[in-house]
Amino acid sequence: MGSMSSRTLTVGFDLDMTLIDSRPGIKAAYERLAAETGVDIDTDLVVGRLGPPLEDEMANWFPADAIAGACDRYRAMYPDTAIAPTTALPGAREAVQAVQALGGRAVVVTAKYEPNAKLHLAHLGIAADVLVGGLWAEGKAEALLEHGARVYVGDHTGDVRGAHAAGALSVGVTTGPCDERELRTAGADVILPDLTAFPAWLRTFAGA
């Protein structure tokens, strides 16, 4: 990679199942939505495949003409239902701090509705420099390019595609629905078991 100035080091992070374990909160929100609408939603299945946009998941449970309304209601109930049960994944705060300790910027790029993503970061004390919501897979390249990210860290094959679309190094973590084989097949450049291994890797990367 060659020598890198710390002033130009920008690292992107996915949110759900990369920085945070949002499964308990999302499960609670879907359970509340199911109770309100009378729609039978397999919430365990939902939280086992987090990553794609909300609209994609809702399409599995609601007819086409009801998807927008279901998404609006879900997003509206989310702050009171899903924020408190969600926890930071091991090493999440330290990973962000590791970027900043090198004089860099940590940019969270997520498919999640941005106001709700902001609530998660504030609640858990994850002090990212920039947050961009509503972007998925290759669409994440828009924000990664805008902010000059050299690295993008995520748990899903869609994150790998987003990193590559932006010309960024893809770092995969196996804390989400995609295992090491899936991430490697998708083309992840580096695979870590979780973010606890990230600061040491980053120091080596930044000094290379």
PDB file of N, CA, C and O in Angstrom, residues 30-79:
ATOM      1  N   TYR A  30     -39.629  -5.554  15.335  1.00  0.00           N
ATOM      2  CA  TYR A  30     -40.443  -6.377  14.429  1.00  0.00           C
ATOM      3  C   TYR A  30     -41.571  -7.066  15.183  1.00  0.00           C
ATOM      4  O   TYR A  30     -42.678  -7.228  14.645  1.00  0.00           O
ATOM      5  N   GLU A  31     -41.308  -7.479  16.399  1.00  0.00           N
ATOM      6  CA  GLU A  31     -42.366  -8.108  17.190  1.00  0.00           C
ATOM      7  C   GLU A  31     -43.497  -7.113  17.466  1.00  0.00           C
ATOM      8  O   GLU A  31     -44.682  -7.470  17.401  1.00  0.00           O
ATOM      9  N   ARG A  32     -43.134  -5.893  17.751  1.00  0.00           N
ATOM     10  CA  ARG A  32     -44.154  -4.872  17.985  1.00  0.00           C
ATOM     11  C   ARG A  32     -44.929  -4.583  16.696  1.00  0.00           C
ATOM     12  O   ARG A  32     -46.155  -4.432  16.725  1.00  0.00           O
ATOM     13  N   LEU A  33     -44.211  -4.523  15.584  1.00  0.00           N
ATOM     14  CA  LEU A  33     -44.876  -4.291  14.297  1.00  0.00           C
ATOM     15  C   LEU A  33     -45.828  -5.434  13.965  1.00  0.00           C
ATOM     16  O   LEU A  33     -46.953  -5.209  13.487  1.00  0.00           O
ATOM     17  N   ALA A  34     -45.389  -6.656  14.213  1.00  0.00           N
ATOM     18  CA  ALA A  34     -46.243  -7.817  13.946  1.00  0.00           C
ATOM     19  C   ALA A  34     -47.502  -7.763  14.808  1.00  0.00           C
ATOM     20  O   ALA A  34     -48.608  -8.068  14.330  1.00  0.00           O
ATOM     21  N   ALA A  35     -47.352  -7.378  16.062  1.00  0.00           N
ATOM     22  CA  ALA A  35     -48.506  -7.297  16.955  1.00  0.00           C
ATOM     23  C   ALA A  35     -49.486  -6.226  16.489  1.00  0.00           C
ATOM     24  O   ALA A  35     -50.706  -6.415  16.548  1.00  0.00           O
ATOM     25  N   GLU A  36     -48.961  -5.122  16.016  1.00  0.00           N
ATOM     26  CA  GLU A  36     -49.820  -4.022  15.569  1.00  0.00           C
ATOM     27  C   GLU A  36     -50.546  -4.342  14.267  1.00  0.00           C
ATOM     28  O   GLU A  36     -51.701  -3.946  14.083  1.00  0.00           O
ATOM     29  N   THR A  37     -49.861  -5.023  13.360  1.00  0.00           N
ATOM     30  CA  THR A  37     -50.418  -5.253  12.023  1.00  0.00           C
ATOM     31  C   THR A  37     -51.113  -6.598  11.877  1.00  0.00           C
ATOM     32  O   THR A  37     -51.865  -6.807  10.919  1.00  0.00           O
ATOM     33  N   GLY A  38     -50.845  -7.515  12.802  1.00  0.00           N
ATOM     34  CA  GLY A  38     -51.400  -8.855  12.678  1.00  0.00           C
ATOM     35  C   GLY A  38     -50.684  -9.722  11.669  1.00  0.00           C
ATOM     36  O   GLY A  38     -51.147 -10.822  11.344  1.00  0.00           O
ATOM     37  N   VAL A  39     -49.546  -9.255  11.174  1.00  0.00           N
ATOM     38  CA  VAL A  39     -48.760 -10.016  10.196  1.00  0.00           C
ATOM     39  C   VAL A  39     -47.806 -10.939  10.941  1.00  0.00           C
ATOM     40  O   VAL A  39     -47.114 -10.523  11.875  1.00  0.00           O
ATOM     41  N   ASP A  40     -47.759 -12.186  10.543  1.00  0.00           N
ATOM     42  CA  ASP A  40     -46.875 -13.177  11.167  1.00  0.00           C
ATOM     43  C   ASP A  40     -45.462 -13.007  10.608  1.00  0.00           C
ATOM     44  O   ASP A  40     -45.199 -13.350   9.457  1.00  0.00           O
ATOM     45  N   ILE A  41     -44.556 -12.457  11.414  1.00  0.00           N
ATOM     46  CA  ILE A  41     -43.177 -12.201  10.994  1.00  0.00           C
ATOM     47  C   ILE A  41     -42.249 -13.105  11.787  1.00  0.00           C
ATOM     48  O   ILE A  41     -42.294 -13.120  13.018  1.00  0.00           O
ATOM     49  N   ASP A  42     -41.413 -13.860  11.086  1.00  0.00           N
ATOM     50  CA  ASP A  42     -40.417 -14.711  11.741  1.00  0.00           C
ATOM     51  C   ASP A  42     -39.245 -13.819  12.143  1.00  0.00           C
ATOM     52  O   ASP A  42     -38.314 -13.593  11.363  1.00  0.00           O
ATOM     53  N   THR A  43     -39.281 -13.298  13.357  1.00  0.00           N
ATOM     54  CA  THR A  43     -38.287 -12.319  13.768  1.00  0.00           C
ATOM     55  C   THR A  43     -36.893 -12.922  13.933  1.00  0.00           C
ATOM     56  O   THR A  43     -35.892 -12.227  13.759  1.00  0.00           O
ATOM     57  N   ASP A  44     -36.825 -14.211  14.253  1.00  0.00           N
ATOM     58  CA  ASP A  44     -35.509 -14.856  14.332  1.00  0.00           C
ATOM     59  C   ASP A  44     -34.862 -14.931  12.953  1.00  0.00           C
ATOM     60  O   ASP A  44     -33.645 -14.731  12.816  1.00  0.00           O
ATOM     61  N   LEU A  45     -35.671 -15.205  11.944  1.00  0.00           N
ATOM     62  CA  LEU A  45     -35.154 -15.223  10.574  1.00  0.00           C
ATOM     63  C   LEU A  45     -34.679 -13.830  10.168  1.00  0.00           C
ATOM     64  O   LEU A  45     -33.614 -13.666   9.557  1.00  0.00           O
ATOM     65  N   VAL A  46     -35.465 -12.826  10.517  1.00  0.00           N
ATOM     66  CA  VAL A  46     -35.112 -11.446  10.174  1.00  0.00           C
ATOM     67  C   VAL A  46     -33.754 -11.071  10.746  1.00  0.00           C
ATOM     68  O   VAL A  46     -32.877 -10.559  10.029  1.00  0.00           O
ATOM     69  N   VAL A  47     -33.550 -11.298  12.037  1.00  0.00           N
ATOM     70  CA  VAL A  47     -32.301 -10.843  12.660  1.00  0.00           C
ATOM     71  C   VAL A  47     -31.115 -11.731  12.298  1.00  0.00           C
ATOM     72  O   VAL A  47     -29.967 -11.362  12.554  1.00  0.00           O
ATOM     73  N   GLY A  48     -31.382 -12.851  11.678  1.00  0.00           N
ATOM     74  CA  GLY A  48     -30.297 -13.720  11.231  1.00  0.00           C
ATOM     75  C   GLY A  48     -29.732 -13.339   9.881  1.00  0.00           C
ATOM     76  O   GLY A  48     -28.748 -13.933   9.438  1.00  0.00           O
ATOM     77  N   ARG A  49     -30.324 -12.340   9.238  1.00  0.00           N
ATOM     78  CA  ARG A  49     -29.849 -11.958   7.902  1.00  0.00           C
ATOM     79  C   ARG A  49     -29.803 -10.438   7.744  1.00  0.00           C
ATOM     80  O   ARG A  49     -30.098  -9.892   6.688  1.00  0.00           O
ATOM     81  N   LEU A  50     -29.411  -9.740   8.798  1.00  0.00           N
ATOM     82  CA  LEU A  50     -29.338  -8.286   8.753  1.00  0.00           C
ATOM     83  C   LEU A  50     -28.299  -7.816   7.745  1.00  0.00           C
ATOM     84  O   LEU A  50     -27.272  -8.449   7.543  1.00  0.00           O
ATOM     85  N   GLY A  51     -28.584  -6.673   7.146  1.00  0.00           N
ATOM     86  CA  GLY A  51     -27.651  -6.094   6.174  1.00  0.00           C
ATOM     87  C   GLY A  51     -28.374  -5.310   5.108  1.00  0.00           C
ATOM     88  O   GLY A  51     -28.209  -4.098   4.986  1.00  0.00           O
ATOM     89  N   PRO A  52     -29.208  -5.986   4.287  1.00  0.00           N
ATOM     90  CA  PRO A  52     -29.920  -5.292   3.216  1.00  0.00           C
ATOM     91  C   PRO A  52     -30.900  -4.251   3.737  1.00  0.00           C
ATOM     92  O   PRO A  52     -31.251  -4.242   4.923  1.00  0.00           O
ATOM     93  N   PRO A  53     -31.362  -3.365   2.855  1.00  0.00           N
ATOM     94  CA  PRO A  53     -32.282  -2.299   3.268  1.00  0.00           C
ATOM     95  C   PRO A  53     -33.574  -2.828   3.879  1.00  0.00           C
ATOM     96  O   PRO A  53     -34.026  -3.937   3.573  1.00  0.00           O
ATOM     97  N   LEU A  54     -34.175  -2.008   4.723  1.00  0.00           N
ATOM     98  CA  LEU A  54     -35.414  -2.361   5.401  1.00  0.00           C
ATOM     99  C   LEU A  54     -36.508  -2.759   4.414  1.00  0.00           C
ATOM    100  O   LEU A  54     -37.250  -3.720   4.642  1.00  0.00           O
ATOM    101  N   GLU A  55     -36.591  -2.029   3.312  1.00  0.00           N
ATOM    102  CA  GLU A  55     -37.634  -2.315   2.328  1.00  0.00           C
ATOM    103  C   GLU A  55     -37.520  -3.730   1.773  1.00  0.00           C
ATOM    104  O   GLU A  55     -38.543  -4.372   1.495  1.00  0.00           O
ATOM    105  N   ASP A  56     -36.296  -4.206   1.611  1.00  0.00           N
ATOM    106  CA  ASP A  56     -36.086  -5.562   1.095  1.00  0.00           C
ATOM    107  C   ASP A  56     -36.624  -6.600   2.071  1.00  0.00           C
ATOM    108  O   ASP A  56     -37.231  -7.593   1.667  1.00  0.00           O
ATOM    109  N   GLU A  57     -36.377  -6.386   3.359  1.00  0.00           N
ATOM    110  CA  GLU A  57     -36.867  -7.336   4.358  1.00  0.00           C
ATOM    111  C   GLU A  57     -38.384  -7.262   4.472  1.00  0.00           C
ATOM    112  O   GLU A  57     -39.060  -8.307   4.558  1.00  0.00           O
ATOM    113  N   MET A  58     -38.947  -6.070   4.479  1.00  0.00           N
ATOM    114  CA  MET A  58     -40.404  -5.934   4.596  1.00  0.00           C
ATOM    115  C   MET A  58     -41.130  -6.608   3.439  1.00  0.00           C
ATOM    116  O   MET A  58     -42.256  -7.099   3.600  1.00  0.00           O
ATOM    117  N   ALA A  59     -40.495  -6.663   2.287  1.00  0.00           N
ATOM    118  CA  ALA A  59     -41.113  -7.290   1.115  1.00  0.00           C
ATOM    119  C   ALA A  59     -41.346  -8.779   1.326  1.00  0.00           C
ATOM    120  O   ALA A  59     -42.162  -9.393   0.618  1.00  0.00           O
ATOM    121  N   ASN A  60     -40.656  -9.373   2.291  1.00  0.00           N
ATOM    122  CA  ASN A  60     -40.864 -10.786   2.597  1.00  0.00           C
ATOM    123  C   ASN A  60     -42.128 -11.018   3.415  1.00  0.00           C
ATOM    124  O   ASN A  60     -42.590 -12.163   3.525  1.00  0.00           O
ATOM    125  N   TRP A  61     -42.692  -9.966   3.989  1.00  0.00           N
ATOM    126  CA  TRP A  61     -43.806 -10.117   4.930  1.00  0.00           C
ATOM    127  C   TRP A  61     -45.056  -9.321   4.543  1.00  0.00           C
ATOM    128  O   TRP A  61     -46.154  -9.664   4.994  1.00  0.00           O
ATOM    129  N   PHE A  62     -44.886  -8.280   3.747  1.00  0.00           N
ATOM    130  CA  PHE A  62     -46.014  -7.418   3.414  1.00  0.00           C
ATOM    131  C   PHE A  62     -46.200  -7.345   1.898  1.00  0.00           C
ATOM    132  O   PHE A  62     -45.218  -7.416   1.146  1.00  0.00           O
ATOM    133  N   PRO A  63     -47.443  -7.198   1.428  1.00  0.00           N
ATOM    134  CA  PRO A  63     -47.666  -6.994  -0.003  1.00  0.00           C
ATOM    135  C   PRO A  63     -47.055  -5.677  -0.456  1.00  0.00           C
ATOM    136  O   PRO A  63     -46.810  -4.776   0.362  1.00  0.00           O
ATOM    137  N   ALA A  64     -46.829  -5.564  -1.743  1.00  0.00           N
ATOM    138  CA  ALA A  64     -46.095  -4.420  -2.290  1.00  0.00           C
ATOM    139  C   ALA A  64     -46.697  -3.086  -1.883  1.00  0.00           C
ATOM    140  O   ALA A  64     -45.974  -2.130  -1.573  1.00  0.00           O
ATOM    141  N   ASP A  65     -48.037  -3.025  -1.855  1.00  0.00           N
ATOM    142  CA  ASP A  65     -48.668  -1.737  -1.562  1.00  0.00           C
ATOM    143  C   ASP A  65     -48.659  -1.385  -0.076  1.00  0.00           C
ATOM    144  O   ASP A  65     -49.084  -0.295   0.314  1.00  0.00           O
ATOM    145  N   ALA A  66     -48.158  -2.287   0.760  1.00  0.00           N
ATOM    146  CA  ALA A  66     -48.110  -2.035   2.202  1.00  0.00           C
ATOM    147  C   ALA A  66     -46.683  -1.863   2.723  1.00  0.00           C
ATOM    148  O   ALA A  66     -46.487  -1.545   3.903  1.00  0.00           O
ATOM    149  N   ILE A  67     -45.697  -2.046   1.865  1.00  0.00           N
ATOM    150  CA  ILE A  67     -44.302  -2.006   2.313  1.00  0.00           C
ATOM    151  C   ILE A  67     -43.916  -0.626   2.833  1.00  0.00           C
ATOM    152  O   ILE A  67     -43.325  -0.486   3.913  1.00  0.00           O
ATOM    153  N   ALA A  68     -44.258   0.418   2.098  1.00  0.00           N
ATOM    154  CA  ALA A  68     -43.860   1.771   2.506  1.00  0.00           C
ATOM    155  C   ALA A  68     -44.450   2.124   3.865  1.00  0.00           C
ATOM    156  O   ALA A  68     -43.757   2.677   4.732  1.00  0.00           O
ATOM    157  N   GLY A  69     -45.704   1.795   4.063  1.00  0.00           N
ATOM    158  CA  GLY A  69     -46.345   2.088   5.342  1.00  0.00           C
ATOM    159  C   GLY A  69     -45.740   1.309   6.483  1.00  0.00           C
ATOM    160  O   GLY A  69     -45.566   1.836   7.595  1.00  0.00           O
ATOM    161  N   ALA A  70     -45.419   0.035   6.226  1.00  0.00           N
ATOM    162  CA  ALA A  70     -44.798  -0.786   7.267  1.00  0.00           C
ATOM    163  C   ALA A  70     -43.421  -0.240   7.638  1.00  0.00           C
ATOM    164  O   ALA A  70     -43.052  -0.209   8.823  1.00  0.00           O
ATOM    165  N   CYS A  71     -42.670   0.217   6.637  1.00  0.00           N
ATOM    166  CA  CYS A  71     -41.347   0.783   6.909  1.00  0.00           C
ATOM    167  C   CYS A  71     -41.466   2.068   7.718  1.00  0.00           C
ATOM    168  O   CYS A  71     -40.696   2.293   8.663  1.00  0.00           O
ATOM    169  N   ASP A  72     -42.427   2.904   7.343  1.00  0.00           N
ATOM    170  CA  ASP A  72     -42.617   4.162   8.086  1.00  0.00           C
ATOM    171  C   ASP A  72     -42.959   3.889   9.545  1.00  0.00           C
ATOM    172  O   ASP A  72     -42.433   4.544  10.456  1.00  0.00           O
ATOM    173  N   ARG A  73     -43.860   2.928   9.765  1.00  0.00           N
ATOM    174  CA  ARG A  73     -44.258   2.625  11.141  1.00  0.00           C
ATOM    175  C   ARG A  73     -43.093   2.036  11.933  1.00  0.00           C
ATOM    176  O   ARG A  73     -42.869   2.395  13.094  1.00  0.00           O
ATOM    177  N   TYR A  74     -42.340   1.139  11.311  1.00  0.00           N
ATOM    178  CA  TYR A  74     -41.174   0.523  11.951  1.00  0.00           C
ATOM    179  C   TYR A  74     -40.172   1.603  12.366  1.00  0.00           C
ATOM    180  O   TYR A  74     -39.679   1.612  13.501  1.00  0.00           O
ATOM    181  N   ARG A  75     -39.866   2.510  11.449  1.00  0.00           N
ATOM    182  CA  ARG A  75     -38.884   3.552  11.752  1.00  0.00           C
ATOM    183  C   ARG A  75     -39.377   4.479  12.856  1.00  0.00           C
ATOM    184  O   ARG A  75     -38.590   4.964  13.665  1.00  0.00           O
ATOM    185  N   ALA A  76     -40.678   4.721  12.887  1.00  0.00           N
ATOM    186  CA  ALA A  76     -41.238   5.603  13.903  1.00  0.00           C
ATOM    187  C   ALA A  76     -41.183   4.972  15.293  1.00  0.00           C
ATOM    188  O   ALA A  76     -40.924   5.664  16.287  1.00  0.00           O
ATOM    189  N   MET A  77     -41.412   3.674  15.376  1.00  0.00           N
ATOM    190  CA  MET A  77     -41.402   3.005  16.683  1.00  0.00           C
ATOM    191  C   MET A  77     -39.988   2.624  17.129  1.00  0.00           C
ATOM    192  O   MET A  77     -39.759   2.311  18.299  1.00  0.00           O
ATOM    193  N   TYR A  78     -39.060   2.647  16.217  1.00  0.00           N
ATOM    194  CA  TYR A  78     -37.699   2.160  16.468  1.00  0.00           C
ATOM    195  C   TYR A  78     -37.018   2.835  17.657  1.00  0.00           C
ATOM    196  O   TYR A  78     -36.438   2.147  18.518  1.00  0.00           O
ATOM    197  N   PRO A  79     -37.052   4.172  17.770  1.00  0.00           N
ATOM    198  CA  PRO A  79     -36.316   4.795  18.881  1.00  0.00           C
ATOM    199  C   PRO A  79     -36.746   4.305  20.260  1.00  0.00           C
ATOM    200  O   PRO A  79     -35.895   4.111  21.144  1.00  0.00           O
TER     201      PRO A  79
END
